C-alpha cells in the first residue's frame, strides 16, 4: 500500500487544475518578455495568473509581484520596508522571515501560540517607525494569529504590517485590507515549487531585491517561471473543503489522545488551520517518531525540518513554553485530498509503534 502523506505543510498535494495549467504552460513554452507571438502567448498566461491572485486577495493586478516562492516574497517585503524602521517579528515566525530580519525585536506569543497583543502594543509604544511581521497561520502548529487586531494596533501606531500567508493562502478565506504586504507560495497551495507572490497594498512601492531585465515592472528581475506561475494561479481557483479536512484532523487528535493520554496538542484551544496538528509525546523525540511512522507507512514531520535534514527543537514550541518537550513534537498536516480513512490508517500505525517508542525513551 502507498504511504499516507500527512506532510502537506511541507508541500501541498498538486491540484488538478494546477497540473493542467502546468502542462499547458510547458507545452507552450516561450519567454513572456519576447515580443513575437510566442512571447505574447506566454505573457497572457502570466497575466491571467496575476489576475487570479489579485481576484483571490482583493488586490489590483498591478500590486502583485511574482517571486520564486515564499522565502523570496518574505525577503522582498522585509528588505524593502525595513530601511529606517525598527522591525518586530512574532516569536513563532518561519525561518524565511527571521533570516530576513536577524536584528528584529521579538514579539512573544501566549501559551496557545497566538500573538501577545499587549506585548505588541508595548513594543510599538517604545517609539520610532516600525515594520511588524506576523504570519497568518503557523506552519508547525497551524495556530492563527488575530490578524484583524494586529492590523488595528499597527495602524493606530503608524506601523507597517507584513503578513506571511504562505500556509493560510490556499486553505482559508483571505482577509483583504489588513496587510501592507502579504507573501504566498505556489507549492504550499497546490501548485508547484518555483513561484510565489508578494501582494502589495494599493500605492505601496518597494525597491527590487533582485534587479535584472526589468521584469515585474522593475520590481523583480529574472525571466518569469511560466509553468510554476500558471500552476499557482490555477491552484488558487480551487475550492478547499475545510470542514472535511478538519473532521479528519479532529478524529486523528481524538484517537491519538486516547492511545497516549499524556500527549499534548499544541495550540489546540486556539483557532487553527483545519489541516494541522502539532502533537507532543513527552520524552520521545520528534524525529524518532517520524522515522518509526515512516517505516509504518505514514509521512509526517518533526517541527520544521531544515534543508540539511537535521531536526532541531522547535522554536515554535519553545516560544509556547514547552521547554524540554519542544523536541518531542510531530506535525501532522493533511493534504486537501487526504483519504477518508486517513485517521484509521494513522492511528493503526501510531498504535503499532507506541509501545516500542515508549520502551526506547
Ligand atoms: N513561510 C512559511 C510559513 C512556510 O511554511 C514556508 C515553507 O515552509 C515558507 C515561508 C517558505 O516558503 P517557500 O518554500 O515557498 O520558500
Coordinates of C-alpha atoms and ligand atoms in Angstrom, one line a residue:
X1 CA 0.0 0.0 0.0
X2 CA 1.2 3.6 -0.7
X3 CA 2.4 5.7 2.2
X4 CA -0.1 8.0 3.7
X5 CA 1.0 11.6 3.2
X6 CA 0.3 13.8 6.2
X7 CA 3.0 16.3 5.5
X8 CA 1.1 18.9 3.4
X9 CA 2.6 21.9 5.2
X10 CA 5.9 20.9 3.6
X11 CA 4.3 20.8 0.2
X12 CA 0.6 20.6 -0.5
X13 CA -0.6 18.0 -3.0
X14 CA -0.9 19.2 -6.6
X15 CA -4.3 20.4 -7.6
X16 CA -5.8 19.0 -10.8
X17 CA -6.3 22.5 -12.4
X18 CA -2.7 23.4 -11.4
X19 CA -1.4 20.2 -13.1
X20 CA -3.4 21.1 -16.2
X21 CA -2.2 24.7 -16.3
X22 CA 1.4 23.5 -15.7
X23 CA 1.3 21.1 -18.6
X24 CA -0.3 23.7 -20.9
X25 CA 2.4 26.2 -20.0
X26 CA 5.2 23.7 -20.5
X27 CA 3.8 22.8 -23.9
X28 CA 3.5 26.5 -24.8
X29 CA 7.0 27.4 -23.6
X30 CA 8.3 30.8 -24.5
X31 CA 9.6 33.8 -22.7
X32 CA 6.9 36.3 -21.6
X33 CA 9.2 39.2 -22.4
X34 CA 9.6 38.2 -26.1
X35 CA 7.5 40.4 -28.4
X36 CA 6.7 37.8 -31.0
X37 CA 3.5 35.8 -30.9
X38 CA 5.0 33.0 -28.7
X39 CA 6.2 35.5 -26.1
X40 CA 2.8 37.3 -26.2
X41 CA 1.0 33.9 -25.6
X42 CA 3.3 33.3 -22.6
X43 CA 2.6 36.8 -21.3
X44 CA -1.1 36.1 -21.5
X45 CA -0.7 33.1 -19.2
X46 CA 1.4 35.1 -16.7
X47 CA -1.2 38.0 -16.7
X48 CA -4.1 35.5 -16.3
X49 CA -2.3 34.1 -13.2
X50 CA -1.7 37.6 -11.9
X51 CA -5.4 38.3 -12.2
X52 CA -6.3 35.1 -10.4
X53 CA -4.0 36.1 -7.5
X54 CA -5.4 39.7 -7.5
X55 CA -9.0 38.4 -7.5
X56 CA -8.4 36.0 -4.7
X57 CA -6.8 38.6 -2.4
X58 CA -8.9 41.6 -3.4
X59 CA -5.9 43.4 -4.8
X60 CA -5.2 45.1 -8.1
X61 CA -3.2 43.1 -10.7
X62 CA -0.5 45.8 -10.7
X63 CA 0.1 45.2 -7.0
X64 CA 1.2 41.6 -7.4
X65 CA 4.9 40.8 -7.8
X66 CA 5.7 37.2 -8.7
X67 CA 8.8 35.7 -7.0
X68 CA 10.4 32.3 -6.8
X69 CA 8.4 31.3 -3.7
X70 CA 7.5 32.2 -0.1
X71 CA 11.1 32.8 1.1
X72 CA 11.8 35.4 -1.6
X73 CA 8.4 37.1 -1.2
X74 CA 9.1 37.5 2.6
X75 CA 12.6 38.7 1.9
X76 CA 11.5 41.2 -0.8
X77 CA 8.9 42.7 1.6
X78 CA 11.2 42.9 4.7
X79 CA 14.3 44.2 2.9
X80 CA 12.2 46.7 1.0
X81 CA 10.3 48.1 4.0
X82 CA 12.9 47.8 6.8
X83 CA 15.0 50.8 5.9
X84 CA 14.6 53.4 8.6
X85 CA 12.2 51.3 10.6
X86 CA 12.5 49.0 13.7
X87 CA 11.5 45.5 12.7
X88 CA 9.4 43.4 15.0
X89 CA 8.7 39.7 14.3
X90 CA 6.5 37.2 16.1
X91 CA 8.4 34.6 18.1
X92 CA 7.0 31.8 16.0
X93 CA 7.8 33.2 12.5
X94 CA 9.2 30.9 9.9
X95 CA 13.0 31.0 9.3
X96 CA 12.3 32.8 6.0
X97 CA 11.1 35.8 8.0
X98 CA 13.6 35.6 10.8
X99 CA 16.6 35.3 8.5
X100 CA 15.4 38.4 6.6
X101 CA 15.4 40.4 9.9
X102 CA 18.1 39.0 12.1
X103 CA 18.3 42.0 14.4
X104 CA 14.5 42.2 14.8
X105 CA 12.8 42.6 18.2
X106 CA 10.8 39.5 19.1
X107 CA 7.1 39.8 19.9
X108 CA 6.2 36.9 22.3
X109 CA 3.3 34.6 21.9
X110 CA 0.8 33.3 24.5
X111 CA 1.0 29.7 25.6
X112 CA -1.7 28.9 23.0
X113 CA 0.6 30.2 20.3
X114 CA -1.3 33.4 19.5
X115 CA 0.5 36.7 19.4
X116 CA 0.7 38.6 22.7
X117 CA -1.2 41.7 21.6
X118 CA -0.3 43.6 24.8
X119 CA 3.4 43.0 24.2
X120 CA 2.9 44.2 20.6
X121 CA 1.4 47.4 21.8
X122 CA 4.1 47.9 24.4
X123 CA 6.9 47.3 21.9
X124 CA 5.4 49.6 19.3
X125 CA 4.9 52.3 22.0
X126 CA 8.6 52.4 22.6
X127 CA 8.8 54.7 19.6
X128 CA 10.0 55.1 16.1
X129 CA 8.6 54.0 12.8
X130 CA 8.2 50.2 12.7
X131 CA 7.6 47.2 10.5
X132 CA 5.7 44.4 12.1
X133 CA 5.9 40.8 10.7
X134 CA 3.2 38.4 11.8
X135 CA 2.3 35.2 10.0
X136 CA -1.3 34.4 9.3
X137 CA -1.0 30.7 10.2
X138 CA 1.9 29.0 11.8
X139 CA 3.4 26.2 9.7
X140 CA 4.1 23.9 12.7
X141 CA 1.1 24.3 15.0
X142 CA -1.5 25.7 12.5
X143 CA -2.3 28.4 15.0
X144 CA -3.9 31.6 13.5
X145 CA -2.8 34.9 14.8
X146 CA -5.6 37.5 15.5
X147 CA -4.7 39.5 12.4
X148 CA -7.5 42.0 12.5
X149 CA -6.4 43.0 16.0
X150 CA -2.7 43.1 14.9
X151 CA -3.6 45.3 12.0
X152 CA -5.7 47.6 14.1
X153 CA -2.8 48.1 16.6
X154 CA -0.3 48.6 13.8
X155 CA -2.5 51.2 12.1
X156 CA -3.1 53.1 15.4
X157 CA 0.7 53.2 16.0
X158 CA 1.6 54.1 12.4
X159 CA 3.5 50.8 11.8
X160 CA 3.6 48.8 8.6
X161 CA 2.4 45.2 8.7
X162 CA 3.9 42.3 6.7
X163 CA 2.0 39.0 6.7
X164 CA 3.4 35.7 5.8
X165 CA 0.3 34.0 4.4
X166 CA 2.2 31.0 3.0
X167 CA 0.3 28.4 5.0
X168 CA -3.2 30.0 5.0
X169 CA -3.4 31.2 1.4
X170 CA -5.0 28.1 -0.1
X171 CA -6.9 27.0 3.0
X172 CA -8.6 30.0 4.5
X173 CA -10.6 32.9 3.1
X174 CA -8.3 35.9 2.7
X175 CA -8.8 38.9 4.9
X176 CA -8.2 41.8 2.4
X177 CA -7.1 45.2 3.5
X178 CA -5.2 44.2 6.7
X179 CA -1.6 43.9 5.5
X180 CA 0.7 46.3 3.7
X181 CA 2.5 43.3 2.1
X182 CA 1.4 39.6 2.0
X183 CA 3.6 36.7 1.0
X184 CA 2.3 33.5 -0.7
X185 CA 3.9 30.4 -2.2
X186 CA 2.7 28.2 -5.1
X187 CA 3.7 24.8 -3.8
X188 CA 2.0 25.4 -0.4
X189 CA -1.4 25.8 -2.0
X190 CA -1.5 23.1 -4.6
X191 CA 0.8 24.5 -7.3
X192 CA 4.5 23.6 -7.8
X193 CA 7.8 24.9 -6.3
X194 CA 9.3 27.8 -8.3
X195 CA 6.7 30.5 -8.0
X196 CA 5.3 32.7 -5.2
X197 CA 4.0 36.2 -4.9
X198 CA 4.1 39.3 -2.9
X199 CA 0.8 41.2 -2.7
X200 CA 1.2 45.0 -2.0
X201 CA -1.3 47.4 -0.5
X202 CA -2.5 50.0 -3.1
X203 CA 0.1 52.6 -3.8
X204 CA 2.9 50.9 -1.9
X205 CA 6.3 51.0 -3.7
X206 CA 9.2 48.6 -3.0
X207 CA 12.7 48.6 -4.3
X208 CA 13.7 45.4 -6.1
X209 CA 15.7 42.8 -4.1
X210 CA 16.9 41.2 -7.4
X211 CA 17.5 43.7 -10.2
X212 CA 17.7 42.5 -13.7
X213 CA 15.9 42.8 -17.0
X214 CA 13.0 44.9 -15.7
X215 CA 10.5 42.1 -15.3
X216 CA 7.6 42.6 -12.9
X217 CA 7.7 46.4 -13.6
X218 CA 11.3 46.5 -12.4
X219 CA 10.4 45.2 -9.0
X220 CA 11.8 41.6 -9.5
X221 CA 14.3 40.9 -12.2
X222 CA 14.5 37.4 -13.9
X223 CA 12.6 35.6 -16.5
X224 CA 9.2 34.6 -15.1
X225 CA 8.9 30.8 -14.3
X226 CA 5.9 30.4 -16.6
X227 CA 4.7 26.9 -15.7
X228 CA 5.0 27.5 -11.9
X229 CA 3.2 30.8 -12.2
X230 CA 0.4 29.3 -14.3
X231 CA 0.0 26.5 -11.7
X232 CA -0.1 29.0 -8.9
X233 CA -2.9 31.0 -10.5
X234 CA -4.9 27.9 -11.3
X235 CA -4.5 26.3 -7.8
X236 CA -5.9 29.5 -6.3
X237 CA -9.2 28.9 -8.1
X238 CA -9.8 25.5 -6.4
X239 CA -12.2 25.1 -3.5
X240 CA -10.8 23.9 -0.2
X241 CA -13.1 21.6 1.8
X242 CA -12.1 22.9 5.3
X243 CA -15.0 21.0 7.0
X244 CA -14.0 17.6 5.7
X245 CA -10.3 18.2 6.4
X246 CA -10.9 19.5 10.0
X247 CA -13.1 16.5 10.8
X248 CA -10.3 14.1 9.7
X249 CA -7.7 16.1 11.7
X250 CA -10.0 16.1 14.8
X251 CA -10.5 12.3 14.5
X252 CA -6.7 11.9 14.4
X253 CA -6.3 14.1 17.5
X254 CA -9.1 12.3 19.5
X255 CA -7.7 8.9 18.6
X256 CA -4.1 9.9 19.4
X257 CA -5.2 11.3 22.8
X258 CA -6.9 8.1 23.7
X259 CA -3.9 6.0 22.7
X260 CA -1.5 8.3 24.6
X261 CA -3.4 10.3 27.3
X262 CA -0.2 12.1 28.3
X263 CA 0.2 13.6 24.8
X264 CA -0.4 17.3 24.3
X265 CA -1.7 19.0 21.2
X266 CA 0.0 22.4 20.9
X267 CA -2.4 25.3 20.4
X268 CA -5.5 23.1 20.5
X269 CA -7.6 25.8 22.2
X270 CA -6.7 28.5 19.6
X271 CA -8.2 28.9 16.2
X272 CA -6.1 26.8 13.8
X273 CA -5.7 25.8 10.2
X274 CA -8.1 22.9 9.5
X275 CA -5.4 20.5 8.4
X276 CA -2.7 20.9 11.0
X277 CA -2.0 19.2 14.4
X278 CA 1.2 19.5 16.4
X279 CA 1.3 16.6 18.8
X280 CA 3.8 16.2 21.6
X281 CA 4.6 12.8 23.1
X282 CA 6.6 13.7 26.2
X283 CA 10.0 12.1 26.4
X284 CA 10.1 10.8 22.8
X285 CA 12.0 12.9 20.3
X286 CA 10.1 14.0 17.3
X287 CA 12.5 12.6 14.7
X288 CA 12.3 9.2 16.4
X289 CA 8.5 9.3 16.0
X290 CA 8.8 10.5 12.4
X291 CA 11.2 7.6 11.4
X292 CA 9.0 5.0 13.1
X293 CA 5.9 6.3 11.5
X294 CA 7.6 6.4 8.1
X295 CA 8.5 2.8 8.4
X296 CA 4.9 2.1 9.3
X297 CA 3.8 3.9 6.1
X298 CA 2.8 7.3 7.4
X299 CA 4.7 10.6 6.5
X300 CA 4.7 13.4 9.0
X301 CA 7.4 15.8 10.1
X302 CA 9.1 16.8 13.3
X303 CA 8.9 20.5 13.9
X304 CA 10.4 22.3 11.0
X305 CA 12.9 20.2 9.1
X306 CA 15.8 22.2 7.8
X307 CA 17.2 21.6 4.4
X308 CA 20.1 19.7 5.9
X309 CA 17.5 17.2 7.1
X310 CA 18.5 17.8 10.7
X311 CA 15.7 18.5 13.2
X312 CA 16.3 20.9 16.0
X313 CA 14.0 21.5 18.9
X314 CA 11.0 23.5 17.6
X315 CA 11.4 27.3 18.2
X316 CA 7.6 27.4 17.9
X317 CA 7.1 25.0 20.8
X318 CA 9.8 26.8 22.8
X319 CA 8.1 30.1 22.3
X320 CA 4.8 28.5 23.5
X321 CA 6.7 27.4 26.7
X322 CA 7.1 23.7 26.1
X323 CA 10.7 23.6 27.4
X324 CA 12.3 20.1 27.1
X325 CA 9.2 18.8 25.3
X326 CA 9.9 21.2 22.4
X327 CA 11.9 18.5 20.8
X328 CA 9.1 15.9 21.1
X329 CA 6.5 17.2 18.7
X330 CA 5.3 15.8 15.4
X331 CA 3.5 17.8 12.8
X332 CA 0.6 16.1 11.2
X333 CA -0.7 18.1 8.2
X334 CA -3.4 16.7 5.9
X335 CA -3.3 17.5 2.2
X336 CA -6.5 18.7 0.5
X337 CA -7.0 15.2 -1.0
X338 CA -6.4 13.2 2.2
X339 CA -8.4 9.9 2.1
X340 CA -11.3 9.5 4.4
X341 CA -9.6 6.6 6.1
X342 CA -6.6 8.7 7.0
X343 CA -7.4 8.8 10.7
X344 CA -7.8 5.0 10.8
X345 CA -4.5 4.5 8.9
X346 CA -2.6 7.0 11.1
X347 CA -4.0 5.6 14.3
X348 CA -3.2 2.0 13.3
X349 CA 0.4 2.9 12.6
X350 CA 0.7 5.1 15.8
X351 CA -0.7 2.3 18.0
X352 CA 1.8 -0.2 16.4
X353 CA 4.8 1.9 17.2
X354 CA 3.8 3.5 20.5
X355 CA 4.9 0.7 22.8
X356 CA 8.3 0.5 21.1
X357 CA 8.8 4.3 21.3
X358 CA 8.0 4.3 25.0
X359 CA 10.4 1.4 25.8
X360 CA 13.2 3.3 23.9
X361 CA 12.8 6.6 25.6
Ligands
LIG1 N1 6.7 30.8 5.3 C1 6.1 29.7 5.9 C2 5.1 29.9 7.0 C3 6.4 28.4 5.4 O1 5.8 27.4 6.0 C4 7.4 28.3 4.4 C5 7.8 27.0 4.0 O2 7.8 26.0 4.7 C6 7.9 29.5 3.9 C7 7.6 30.7 4.3 C8 8.9 29.4 2.7 O3 8.2 29.2 1.5 P1 8.9 28.6 0.2 O4 9.2 27.1 0.5 O5 8.0 28.8 -0.9 O6 10.2 29.4 0.0

